[in-house]
Coordinates of C-alpha atoms in Angstrom, one line a residue:
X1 CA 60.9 84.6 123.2
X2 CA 57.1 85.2 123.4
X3 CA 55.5 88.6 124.2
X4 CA 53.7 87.0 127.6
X5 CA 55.1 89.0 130.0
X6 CA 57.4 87.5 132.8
X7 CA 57.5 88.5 136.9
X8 CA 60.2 88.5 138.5
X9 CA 59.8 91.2 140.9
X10 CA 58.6 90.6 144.5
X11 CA 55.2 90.0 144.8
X12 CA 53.0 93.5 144.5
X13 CA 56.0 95.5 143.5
X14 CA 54.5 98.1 140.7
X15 CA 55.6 97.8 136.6
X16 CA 56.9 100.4 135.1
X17 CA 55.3 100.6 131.6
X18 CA 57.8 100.1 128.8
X19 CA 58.8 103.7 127.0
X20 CA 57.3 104.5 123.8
X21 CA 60.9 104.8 122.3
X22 CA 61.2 101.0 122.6
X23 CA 60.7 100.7 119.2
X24 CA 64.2 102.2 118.4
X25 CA 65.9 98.9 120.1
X26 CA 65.2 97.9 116.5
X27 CA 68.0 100.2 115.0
X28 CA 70.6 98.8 116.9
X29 CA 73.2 98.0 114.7
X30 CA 75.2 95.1 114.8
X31 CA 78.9 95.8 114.6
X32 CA 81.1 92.9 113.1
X33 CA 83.5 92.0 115.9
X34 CA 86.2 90.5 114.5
X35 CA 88.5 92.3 111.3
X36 CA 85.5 95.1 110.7
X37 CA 83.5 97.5 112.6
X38 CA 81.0 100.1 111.9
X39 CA 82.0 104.2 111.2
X40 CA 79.6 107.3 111.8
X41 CA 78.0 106.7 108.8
X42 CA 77.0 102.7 109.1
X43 CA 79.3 101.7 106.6
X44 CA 81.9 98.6 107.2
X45 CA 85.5 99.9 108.2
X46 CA 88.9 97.9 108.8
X47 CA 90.0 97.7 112.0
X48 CA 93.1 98.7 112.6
X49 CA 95.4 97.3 115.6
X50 CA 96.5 100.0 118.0
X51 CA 100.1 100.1 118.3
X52 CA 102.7 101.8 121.1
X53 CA 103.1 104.9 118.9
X54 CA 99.2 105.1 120.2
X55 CA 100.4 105.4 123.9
X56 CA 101.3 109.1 122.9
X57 CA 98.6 110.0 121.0
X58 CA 96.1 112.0 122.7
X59 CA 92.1 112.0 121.6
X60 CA 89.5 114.8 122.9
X61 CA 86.1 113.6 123.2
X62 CA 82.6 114.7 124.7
X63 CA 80.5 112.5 127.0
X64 CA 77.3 113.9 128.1
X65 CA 78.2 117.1 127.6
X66 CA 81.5 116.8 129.2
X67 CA 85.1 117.1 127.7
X68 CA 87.6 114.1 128.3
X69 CA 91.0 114.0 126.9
X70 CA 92.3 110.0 126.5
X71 CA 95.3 108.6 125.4
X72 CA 94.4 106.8 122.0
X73 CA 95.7 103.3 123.4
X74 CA 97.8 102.0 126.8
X75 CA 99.0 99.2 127.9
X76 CA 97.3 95.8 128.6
X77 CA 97.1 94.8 131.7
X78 CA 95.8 91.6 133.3
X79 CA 92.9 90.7 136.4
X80 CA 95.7 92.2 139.1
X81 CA 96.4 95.2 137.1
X82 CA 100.5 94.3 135.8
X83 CA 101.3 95.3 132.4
X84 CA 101.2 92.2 130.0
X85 CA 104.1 91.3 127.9
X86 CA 104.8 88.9 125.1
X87 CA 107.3 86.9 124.0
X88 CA 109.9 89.5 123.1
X89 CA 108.3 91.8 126.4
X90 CA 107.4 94.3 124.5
X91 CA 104.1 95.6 126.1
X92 CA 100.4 95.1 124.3
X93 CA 98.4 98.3 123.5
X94 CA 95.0 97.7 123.9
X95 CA 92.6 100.6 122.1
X96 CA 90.7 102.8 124.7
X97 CA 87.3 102.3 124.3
X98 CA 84.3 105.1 124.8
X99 CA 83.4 103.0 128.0
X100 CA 87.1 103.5 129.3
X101 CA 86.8 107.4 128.7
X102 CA 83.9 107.5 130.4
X103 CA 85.3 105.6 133.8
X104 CA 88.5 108.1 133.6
X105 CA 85.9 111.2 133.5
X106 CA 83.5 109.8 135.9
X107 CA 85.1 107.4 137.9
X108 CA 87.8 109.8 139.8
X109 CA 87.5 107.7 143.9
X110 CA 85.9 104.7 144.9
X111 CA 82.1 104.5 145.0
X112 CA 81.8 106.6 141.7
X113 CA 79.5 105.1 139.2
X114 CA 80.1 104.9 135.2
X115 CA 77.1 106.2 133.8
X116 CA 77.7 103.4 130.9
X117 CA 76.2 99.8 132.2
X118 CA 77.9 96.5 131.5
X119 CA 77.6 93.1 132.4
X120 CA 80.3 91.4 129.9
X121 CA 83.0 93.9 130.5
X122 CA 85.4 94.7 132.7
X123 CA 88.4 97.0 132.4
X124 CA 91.3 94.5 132.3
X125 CA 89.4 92.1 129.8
X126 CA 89.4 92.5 125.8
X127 CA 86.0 93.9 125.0
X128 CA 83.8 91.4 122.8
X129 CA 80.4 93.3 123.2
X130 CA 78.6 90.2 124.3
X131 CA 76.0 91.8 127.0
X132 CA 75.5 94.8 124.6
X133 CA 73.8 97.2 127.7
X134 CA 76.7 99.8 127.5
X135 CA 75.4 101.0 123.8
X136 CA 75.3 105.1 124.1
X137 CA 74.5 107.0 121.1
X138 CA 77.0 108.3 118.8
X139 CA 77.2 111.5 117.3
X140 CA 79.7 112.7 114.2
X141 CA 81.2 116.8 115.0
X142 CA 82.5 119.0 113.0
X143 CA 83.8 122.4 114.4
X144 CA 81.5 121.8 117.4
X145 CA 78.4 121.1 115.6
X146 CA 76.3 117.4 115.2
X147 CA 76.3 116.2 111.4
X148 CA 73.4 114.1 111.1
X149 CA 71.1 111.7 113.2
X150 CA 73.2 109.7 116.3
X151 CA 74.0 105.9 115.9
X152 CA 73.5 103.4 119.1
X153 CA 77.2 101.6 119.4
X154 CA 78.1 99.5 122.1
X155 CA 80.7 101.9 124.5
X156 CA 82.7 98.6 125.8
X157 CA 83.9 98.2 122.0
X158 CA 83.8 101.5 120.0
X159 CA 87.1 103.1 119.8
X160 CA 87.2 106.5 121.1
X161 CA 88.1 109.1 118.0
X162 CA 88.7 112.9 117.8
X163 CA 85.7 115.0 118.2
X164 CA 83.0 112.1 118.9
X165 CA 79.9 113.5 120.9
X166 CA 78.3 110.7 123.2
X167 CA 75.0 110.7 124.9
X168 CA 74.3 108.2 127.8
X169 CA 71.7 106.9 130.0
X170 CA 72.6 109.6 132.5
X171 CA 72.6 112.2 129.9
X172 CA 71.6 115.4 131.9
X173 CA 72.0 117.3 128.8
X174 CA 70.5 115.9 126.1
X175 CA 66.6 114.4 127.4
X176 CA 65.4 113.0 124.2
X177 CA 68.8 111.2 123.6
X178 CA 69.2 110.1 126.9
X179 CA 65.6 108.4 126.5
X180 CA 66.2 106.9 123.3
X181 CA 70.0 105.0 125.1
X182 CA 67.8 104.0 127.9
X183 CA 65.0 102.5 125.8
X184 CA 67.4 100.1 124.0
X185 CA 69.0 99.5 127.1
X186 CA 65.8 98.8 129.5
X187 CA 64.9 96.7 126.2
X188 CA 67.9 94.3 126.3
X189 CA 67.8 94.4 130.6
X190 CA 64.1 93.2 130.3
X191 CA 65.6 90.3 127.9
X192 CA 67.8 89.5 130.0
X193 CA 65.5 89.4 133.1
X194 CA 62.9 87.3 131.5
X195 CA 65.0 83.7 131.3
X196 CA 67.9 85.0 134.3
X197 CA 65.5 87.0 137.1
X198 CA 62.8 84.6 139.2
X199 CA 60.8 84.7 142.0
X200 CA 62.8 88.6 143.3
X201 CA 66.4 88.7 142.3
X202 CA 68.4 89.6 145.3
X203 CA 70.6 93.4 145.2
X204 CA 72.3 92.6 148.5
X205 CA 76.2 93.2 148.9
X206 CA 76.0 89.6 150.8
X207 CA 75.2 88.5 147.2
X208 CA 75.8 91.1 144.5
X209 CA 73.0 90.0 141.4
X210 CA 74.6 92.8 139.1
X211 CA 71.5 92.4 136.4
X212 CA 69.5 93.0 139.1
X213 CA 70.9 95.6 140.1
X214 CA 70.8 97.1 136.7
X215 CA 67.0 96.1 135.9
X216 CA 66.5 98.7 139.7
X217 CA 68.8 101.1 138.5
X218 CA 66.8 101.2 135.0
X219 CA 62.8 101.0 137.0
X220 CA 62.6 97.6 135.2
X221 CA 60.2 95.7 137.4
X222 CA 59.2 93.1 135.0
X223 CA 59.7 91.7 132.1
X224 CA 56.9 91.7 129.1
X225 CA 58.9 88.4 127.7
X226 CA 58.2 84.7 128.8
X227 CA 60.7 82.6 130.8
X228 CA 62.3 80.2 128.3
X229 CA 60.8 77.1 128.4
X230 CA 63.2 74.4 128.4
X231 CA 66.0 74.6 131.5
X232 CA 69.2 74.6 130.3
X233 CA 70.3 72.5 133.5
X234 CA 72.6 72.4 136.5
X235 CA 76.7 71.3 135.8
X236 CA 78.0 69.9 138.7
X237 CA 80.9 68.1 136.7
X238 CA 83.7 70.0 139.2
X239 CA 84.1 69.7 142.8
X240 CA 85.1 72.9 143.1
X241 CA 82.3 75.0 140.9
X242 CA 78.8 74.2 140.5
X243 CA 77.1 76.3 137.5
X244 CA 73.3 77.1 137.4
X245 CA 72.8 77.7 133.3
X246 CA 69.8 78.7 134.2
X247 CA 71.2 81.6 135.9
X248 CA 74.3 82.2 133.5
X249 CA 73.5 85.5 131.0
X250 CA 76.3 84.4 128.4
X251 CA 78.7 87.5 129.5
X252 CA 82.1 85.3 128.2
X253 CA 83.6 86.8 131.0
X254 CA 84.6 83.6 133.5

């Protein structure tokens, strides 16, 4: 993408100036999502598969300043929320992810908002980190206390592990972190916006535009990148769905 910038508010609507912490988008790093993932420290770690003895095993954590206690893994379940077997109907443990933690601590009756953003995930799917807007930052404790700088994961994919300090971009107690989350975030929003956001994107419930909703939520009002130049077209192969790839962000999730 070019730096021209891209409007897709409504017509007069102000721009909010990008942050000066923009820069750190840059040290995002990018966690290899298959057999290997990223620990405290940057360095490339086996994954290992959660298993049932998991569905006892209980980890404390701290999310913007707040203590959550998580089971290590549960159950898989599908779109309608039943526990999926296999063959021999044994259940699947699926790893509890910092994104999960967070909707158990903040999400307790409808309405209640996650302070992590996603547009890939959702809470019966297996994460694949495609959207990358949940990242937080990341901090290593020992006996209460931060050991060295914080590292932007994405939430929808990181395991959650004993002792792990996360800030947000809701962070009430931790400014400077919380404006360093948002920065990458409002980065990868205005990214987004530039090829998937024209001419006013609608936040109605009559037609729920959930990247537009995030680009308000974040005071993105425009993007500083151009509109990709070739369309990617229109498939109308089905008779039952028509798909705008113009309009489609990649999220893997139909």
């Amino acid at each position: 993408m070019s730096n021209e910038a891209s409007q897709w508010s409504k017509p007069g609507a102000p721009e909010k100036a990008g942050s000066k912490l923009d820069f750190l988008f840059d040290q995002l790093n990018v966690e290899e999502e298959g057999l290997f993932a990223r620990d405290y420290e940057g360095q490339l770690v086996r994954l290992v598969e959660s298993t049932a003895a998991d569905y006892d095993t209980k980890v404390a954590l701290r999310i913007d300043g707040k203590r959550v206690v998580v089971k290590k893994a549960v159950p898989l379940k599908d779109a309608q929320g039943n526990v999926v077997t296999d063959k021999e109907g044994r259940t699947i443990p699926r790893s509890t992810t910092i994104y999960d933690a967070a909707a158990q601590l903040f999400c307790k009756k409808p309405g209640d908002v996650n302070p992590i953003p996603t547009l890939c995930h959702r809470e019966h799917m297996q994460p694949v980190g495609a959207c990358r807007v949940c990242v937080v930052e990341l901090f290593r404790t020992v006996d209460g206390k931060r050991r060295g700088a914080g590292t932007l994961v994405p939430a929808c994919h990181h395991r959650v592990e004993e002792d792990m300090e996360v800030q947000t971009i809701e962070s009430p107690n931790d400014p400077e972190a919380r404006e360093r989350v948002r920065s990458a975030v409002r980065m990868l929003t205005e990214l987004l916006a530039a090829d998937h956001l024209h001419g006013g994107a609608s936040v109605g419930k009559d037609a729920p535009n959930e990247l537009a909703e995030l680009a308000q939520r974040l005071g993105v009002a425009s993007s500083r990148f151009a509109k990709r130049q070739t369309p990617r077209g229109q498939d109308n192969s089905s008779v039952r769905i028509a798909v705008n790839h113009d309009s489609c962000i990649l999220c893997d999730r139909c």
